mmCIF file of C-alpha atoms in Angstrom:
data_model
loop_
_atom_site.group_PDB
_atom_site.id
_atom_site.type_symbol
_atom_site.label_atom_id
_atom_site.label_comp_id
_atom_site.label_asym_id
_atom_site.label_seq_id
_atom_site.Cartn_x
_atom_site.Cartn_y
_atom_site.Cartn_z
ATOM 1 C CA GLN R 1 115.649 52.738 -67.472
ATOM 2 C CA VAL R 2 115.160 55.378 -70.126
ATOM 3 C CA GLN R 3 113.862 58.922 -69.074
ATOM 4 C CA LEU R 4 112.493 61.228 -71.688
ATOM 5 C CA GLN R 5 111.672 64.899 -71.463
ATOM 6 C CA GLU R 6 109.929 66.969 -73.906
ATOM 7 C CA SER R 7 110.580 70.770 -74.350
ATOM 8 C CA GLY R 8 109.306 73.449 -76.699
ATOM 9 C CA PRO R 9 106.791 76.263 -77.023
ATOM 10 C CA GLY R 10 103.217 75.745 -75.754
ATOM 11 C CA LEU R 11 101.655 78.179 -78.250
ATOM 12 C CA VAL R 12 102.470 78.417 -81.889
ATOM 13 C CA LYS R 13 100.795 80.610 -84.460
ATOM 14 C CA PRO R 14 99.013 79.171 -87.436
ATOM 15 C CA SER R 15 101.091 78.609 -90.611
ATOM 16 C CA GLN R 16 104.267 78.609 -88.383
ATOM 17 C CA THR R 17 106.665 75.755 -87.682
ATOM 18 C CA LEU R 18 106.576 73.694 -84.439
ATOM 19 C CA SER R 19 109.882 72.646 -83.008
ATOM 20 C CA LEU R 20 110.086 70.300 -80.094
ATOM 21 C CA THR R 21 113.040 68.568 -78.532
ATOM 22 C CA CYS R 22 113.214 65.336 -76.418
ATOM 23 C CA THR R 23 116.161 64.938 -74.090
ATOM 24 C CA VAL R 24 117.102 61.420 -73.486
ATOM 25 C CA SER R 25 118.692 60.109 -70.057
ATOM 26 C CA GLY R 26 119.336 56.716 -68.447
ATOM 27 C CA ASP R 27 120.619 55.090 -71.612
ATOM 28 C CA SER R 28 122.575 56.056 -74.651
ATOM 29 C CA ILE R 29 120.652 57.723 -77.521
ATOM 30 C CA ASN R 30 123.181 55.813 -79.693
ATOM 31 C CA SER R 31 121.697 52.439 -78.551
ATOM 32 C CA ALA R 32 120.521 50.129 -81.187
ATOM 33 C CA ASN R 33 117.883 49.088 -78.817
ATOM 34 C CA TYR R 34 115.477 52.000 -79.360
ATOM 35 C CA TYR R 35 113.532 53.912 -81.966
ATOM 36 C CA TRP R 36 112.870 57.486 -80.963
ATOM 37 C CA SER R 37 109.409 58.300 -81.694
ATOM 38 C CA TRP R 38 106.989 61.303 -81.599
ATOM 39 C CA ILE R 39 103.209 60.613 -80.838
ATOM 40 C CA ARG R 40 100.540 63.174 -80.317
ATOM 41 C CA HIS R 41 97.202 63.011 -78.526
ATOM 42 C CA HIS R 42 94.456 65.418 -79.831
ATOM 43 C CA PRO R 43 92.237 66.661 -76.986
ATOM 44 C CA GLY R 44 89.201 64.496 -76.640
ATOM 45 C CA LYS R 45 90.264 62.471 -79.637
ATOM 46 C CA GLY R 46 92.646 59.720 -80.500
ATOM 47 C CA LEU R 47 96.497 59.210 -80.364
ATOM 48 C CA GLU R 48 98.549 59.489 -83.574
ATOM 49 C CA TRP R 49 101.923 58.230 -84.295
ATOM 50 C CA ILE R 50 103.968 60.901 -86.046
ATOM 51 C CA GLY R 51 107.225 59.152 -86.787
ATOM 52 C CA TYR R 52 110.528 57.856 -85.476
ATOM 53 C CA ILE R 53 114.297 58.012 -85.919
ATOM 54 C CA TYR R 54 116.883 55.375 -85.310
ATOM 55 C CA TYR R 55 120.301 56.111 -83.915
ATOM 56 C CA SER R 56 121.721 55.704 -87.455
ATOM 57 C CA GLY R 57 119.626 58.602 -88.636
ATOM 58 C CA SER R 58 117.165 56.626 -90.606
ATOM 59 C CA THR R 59 113.517 57.812 -90.321
ATOM 60 C CA HIS R 60 110.021 56.598 -90.849
ATOM 61 C CA TYR R 61 106.948 58.871 -90.785
ATOM 62 C CA ASN R 62 103.343 58.671 -90.778
ATOM 63 C CA PRO R 63 102.142 58.937 -94.342
ATOM 64 C CA SER R 64 99.396 61.307 -93.537
ATOM 65 C CA LEU R 65 102.045 63.765 -91.976
ATOM 66 C CA LYS R 66 105.078 62.965 -94.099
ATOM 67 C CA SER R 67 104.953 66.207 -96.196
ATOM 68 C CA ARG R 68 105.282 68.307 -93.037
ATOM 69 C CA VAL R 69 107.440 66.348 -90.659
ATOM 70 C CA ASN R 70 111.094 66.097 -90.060
ATOM 71 C CA ILE R 71 112.719 64.170 -87.172
ATOM 72 C CA SER R 72 116.386 64.727 -86.490
ATOM 73 C CA ILE R 73 118.936 63.331 -83.885
ATOM 74 C CA ASP R 74 121.766 65.158 -82.154
ATOM 75 C CA THR R 75 123.774 62.333 -80.455
ATOM 76 C CA SER R 76 126.197 64.847 -78.876
ATOM 77 C CA LYS R 77 123.381 66.353 -76.843
ATOM 78 C CA SER R 78 121.357 63.134 -76.274
ATOM 79 C CA GLN R 79 118.380 64.772 -78.016
ATOM 80 C CA PHE R 80 116.124 64.169 -80.883
ATOM 81 C CA SER R 81 113.775 66.695 -82.350
ATOM 82 C CA LEU R 82 110.514 67.199 -84.254
ATOM 83 C CA LYS R 83 109.694 69.861 -86.755
ATOM 84 C CA LEU R 84 106.193 70.058 -87.997
ATOM 85 C CA THR R 85 105.424 72.911 -90.617
ATOM 86 C CA SER R 86 102.298 74.661 -91.736
ATOM 87 C CA LEU R 87 100.438 74.382 -88.456
ATOM 88 C CA THR R 88 96.751 74.582 -88.234
ATOM 89 C CA ALA R 89 94.375 74.381 -85.172
ATOM 90 C CA ALA R 90 94.046 70.751 -86.008
ATOM 91 C CA ASP R 91 97.699 70.264 -84.802
ATOM 92 C CA THR R 92 96.743 71.288 -81.208
ATOM 93 C CA ALA R 93 97.647 68.254 -79.065
ATOM 94 C CA MET R 94 99.713 66.816 -76.355
ATOM 95 C CA TYR R 95 102.924 65.745 -77.898
ATOM 96 C CA TYR R 96 105.002 62.796 -76.561
ATOM 97 C CA CYS R 97 108.337 61.497 -77.135
ATOM 98 C CA ALA R 98 108.688 57.778 -76.570
ATOM 99 C CA THR R 99 110.829 54.707 -77.486
ATOM 100 C CA VAL R 100 107.775 53.187 -79.550
ATOM 101 C CA ASP R 101 108.511 51.033 -82.422
ATOM 102 C CA ASP R 102 106.875 48.817 -84.849
ATOM 103 C CA TYR R 103 107.788 45.487 -83.168
ATOM 104 C CA GLY R 104 106.355 45.759 -79.616
ATOM 105 C CA ASP R 105 108.799 43.005 -78.370
ATOM 106 C CA SER R 106 110.653 45.187 -75.668
ATOM 107 C CA VAL R 107 109.929 47.554 -72.902
ATOM 108 C CA GLU R 108 109.020 51.093 -74.146
ATOM 109 C CA TYR R 109 109.161 54.329 -72.342
ATOM 110 C CA TRP R 110 107.246 57.559 -72.653
ATOM 111 C CA GLY R 111 107.832 61.180 -71.595
ATOM 112 C CA ARG R 112 105.262 63.204 -69.799
ATOM 113 C CA GLY R 113 104.201 65.077 -72.741
ATOM 114 C CA THR R 114 104.049 68.716 -73.749
ATOM 115 C CA LEU R 115 100.785 70.534 -74.771
ATOM 116 C CA VAL R 116 100.997 72.456 -78.007
ATOM 117 C CA THR R 117 98.220 74.925 -78.839
ATOM 118 C CA VAL R 118 97.632 76.391 -82.337
ATOM 119 C CA PRO R 119 94.900 78.990 -82.005
ATOM 120 C CA PRO R 120 92.200 78.998 -84.897
ATOM 121 C CA SER B 1 86.696 55.582 -85.637
ATOM 122 C CA TYR B 2 89.975 53.961 -84.451
ATOM 123 C CA GLU B 3 91.869 51.150 -86.056
ATOM 124 C CA LEU B 4 91.879 49.452 -82.691
ATOM 125 C CA GLY B 5 88.559 49.068 -80.859
ATOM 126 C CA GLN B 6 88.235 49.468 -77.109
ATOM 127 C CA PRO B 7 85.287 49.977 -74.770
ATOM 128 C CA SER B 8 85.174 53.657 -73.683
ATOM 129 C CA SER B 9 84.740 52.734 -69.970
ATOM 130 C CA VAL B 10 84.813 49.944 -67.462
ATOM 131 C CA SER B 11 83.676 50.301 -63.889
ATOM 132 C CA LEU B 12 84.151 47.731 -61.027
ATOM 133 C CA SER B 13 84.724 47.593 -57.328
ATOM 134 C CA PRO B 14 88.100 47.081 -55.639
ATOM 135 C CA GLY B 15 89.088 43.514 -55.649
ATOM 136 C CA GLN B 16 87.199 42.594 -58.678
ATOM 137 C CA THR B 17 88.842 41.631 -61.974
ATOM 138 C CA ALA B 18 88.830 44.014 -64.716
ATOM 139 C CA ARG B 19 89.096 42.980 -68.339
ATOM 140 C CA ILE B 20 89.640 45.457 -71.044
ATOM 141 C CA THR B 21 89.482 44.288 -74.580
ATOM 142 C CA CYS B 22 91.190 45.732 -77.775
ATOM 143 C CA SER B 23 90.180 44.545 -81.198
ATOM 144 C CA GLY B 24 91.626 44.878 -84.689
ATOM 145 C CA ASP B 25 92.775 42.901 -87.753
ATOM 146 C CA VAL B 26 96.460 43.937 -87.175
ATOM 147 C CA LEU B 27 96.444 42.233 -83.933
ATOM 148 C CA ALA B 28 96.495 38.746 -85.761
ATOM 149 C CA LYS B 29 99.965 39.447 -87.016
ATOM 150 C CA ASN B 30 101.530 42.086 -84.624
ATOM 151 C CA TYR B 31 102.176 42.207 -80.985
ATOM 152 C CA VAL B 32 99.896 44.361 -78.715
ATOM 153 C CA ARG B 33 101.064 46.789 -75.998
ATOM 154 C CA TRP B 34 99.046 48.498 -73.237
ATOM 155 C CA PHE B 35 99.730 51.615 -71.448
ATOM 156 C CA GLN B 36 98.338 53.227 -68.432
ATOM 157 C CA GLN B 37 97.864 57.059 -68.118
ATOM 158 C CA LYS B 38 96.822 58.976 -65.094
ATOM 159 C CA PRO B 39 95.975 62.509 -65.119
ATOM 160 C CA GLY B 40 99.098 64.737 -65.541
ATOM 161 C CA GLN B 41 101.435 61.877 -65.642
ATOM 162 C CA ALA B 42 103.570 59.970 -68.273
ATOM 163 C CA PRO B 43 102.052 57.008 -69.957
ATOM 164 C CA VAL B 44 103.433 53.788 -68.284
ATOM 165 C CA LEU B 45 103.709 50.685 -70.347
ATOM 166 C CA VAL B 46 101.925 47.749 -68.474
ATOM 167 C CA ILE B 47 102.190 44.977 -71.253
ATOM 168 C CA TYR B 48 104.236 44.401 -74.157
ATOM 169 C CA LYS B 49 104.669 41.596 -76.579
ATOM 170 C CA ASP B 50 101.119 40.613 -76.048
ATOM 171 C CA THR B 51 101.723 39.110 -72.560
ATOM 172 C CA LYS B 52 104.921 40.436 -71.177
ATOM 173 C CA ARG B 53 104.911 42.526 -68.050
ATOM 174 C CA PRO B 54 107.735 45.067 -67.593
ATOM 175 C CA PRO B 55 109.745 45.088 -64.289
ATOM 176 C CA MET B 56 107.894 47.000 -61.544
ATOM 177 C CA ILE B 57 104.495 46.358 -62.868
ATOM 178 C CA PRO B 58 102.443 44.431 -60.439
ATOM 179 C CA GLU B 59 101.591 40.824 -61.087
ATOM 180 C CA ARG B 60 97.907 41.568 -61.112
ATOM 181 C CA PHE B 61 98.332 43.004 -64.559
ATOM 182 C CA SER B 62 98.254 40.397 -67.369
ATOM 183 C CA GLY B 63 97.770 40.266 -71.126
ATOM 184 C CA SER B 64 96.326 37.660 -73.535
ATOM 185 C CA THR B 65 95.509 37.462 -77.152
ATOM 186 C CA SER B 66 93.210 35.373 -79.370
ATOM 187 C CA GLY B 67 92.991 36.056 -83.131
ATOM 188 C CA THR B 68 92.245 39.771 -83.533
ATOM 189 C CA THR B 69 91.391 40.581 -79.915
ATOM 190 C CA ALA B 70 93.680 41.299 -77.071
ATOM 191 C CA THR B 71 92.722 41.535 -73.429
ATOM 192 C CA LEU B 72 94.275 43.415 -70.483
ATOM 193 C CA THR B 73 93.307 41.753 -67.279
ATOM 194 C CA ILE B 74 93.678 43.383 -63.830
ATOM 195 C CA SER B 75 93.102 40.571 -61.282
ATOM 196 C CA GLY B 76 92.048 42.144 -58.003
ATOM 197 C CA ALA B 77 91.916 45.691 -59.141
ATOM 198 C CA GLN B 78 93.059 48.466 -56.683
ATOM 199 C CA VAL B 79 91.857 51.988 -56.365
ATOM 200 C CA GLU B 80 95.243 53.173 -57.700
ATOM 201 C CA ASP B 81 94.635 51.302 -60.919
ATOM 202 C CA GLU B 82 92.019 53.749 -61.843
ATOM 203 C CA ALA B 83 93.191 55.346 -65.011
ATOM 204 C CA ASP B 84 92.963 55.417 -68.831
ATOM 205 C CA TYR B 85 94.224 52.349 -70.581
ATOM 206 C CA PHE B 86 95.221 52.364 -74.310
ATOM 207 C CA CYS B 87 96.302 49.449 -76.587
ATOM 208 C CA TYR B 88 98.486 49.898 -79.510
ATOM 209 C CA SER B 89 100.219 47.744 -82.138
ATOM 210 C CA ALA B 90 102.014 47.995 -85.394
ATOM 211 C CA THR B 91 99.902 48.849 -88.589
ATOM 212 C CA ASP B 92 100.151 46.870 -91.769
ATOM 213 C CA ASN B 93 100.199 50.113 -93.835
ATOM 214 C CA ASN B 94 103.646 51.212 -94.560
ATOM 215 C CA GLY B 95 104.690 50.708 -90.955
ATOM 216 C CA GLY B 96 104.120 52.713 -87.938
ATOM 217 C CA VAL B 97 101.802 52.270 -84.955
ATOM 218 C CA VAL B 98 98.139 52.463 -84.439
ATOM 219 C CA PHE B 99 96.161 53.158 -81.110
ATOM 220 C CA GLY B 100 92.930 52.209 -79.533
ATOM 221 C CA GLY B 101 90.651 54.904 -78.456
ATOM 222 C CA GLY B 102 91.235 54.325 -74.715
ATOM 223 C CA THR B 103 89.376 52.843 -71.906
ATOM 224 C CA LYS B 104 88.641 54.849 -68.816
ATOM 225 C CA LEU B 105 88.897 52.341 -65.734
ATOM 226 C CA THR B 106 86.888 53.352 -62.671
ATOM 227 C CA VAL B 107 87.551 51.426 -59.449
ATOM 228 C CA LEU B 108 85.281 52.418 -56.606
#
């Protein structure tokens, strides 16, 4: 069973860049079985898929965020990371890493999430 | 508005059957998944591939689909099943995933 743990700053200033890391355990980050995703949940609003990276390094991003997002993978550390630039208060959310993909035909795992606040 | 529609809340007594619906055009072509989230805890997948139950998920959880509507059924709901439930599926627009707005299940 895959375990995922998010880490990063809880408070980021407007216009700055958010950097979050997800540490993977329980299975290899090099496994072809998973897409490593970032998802966020705005307080009192909906969930939003940000993007994912495959073990090969190929990525796919939400078109609405594509210009500000970069997801990378470090197989030596069993980690994948999210960078989101030009932050505004609208980016305040709980950020989750998960093994969510487009297919939905296998078991998926989620981290506990980390709250990121961007003050107005 | 959300690309997948869910009722905002469902309430029932212990032992009753809970049915939570999820509707959206993408469900006609893509698998639906459901996760359960309790306050302060990680989301837990309870159904994938429309009807499949992950290991360790109780048999009282089941999923079904018909056209553009998916249903999560909890047969004989327990107090510990009280949580928020979200459906999600692939989107048809440039890939990716879309989510329902979530349903708060109250069992008391």
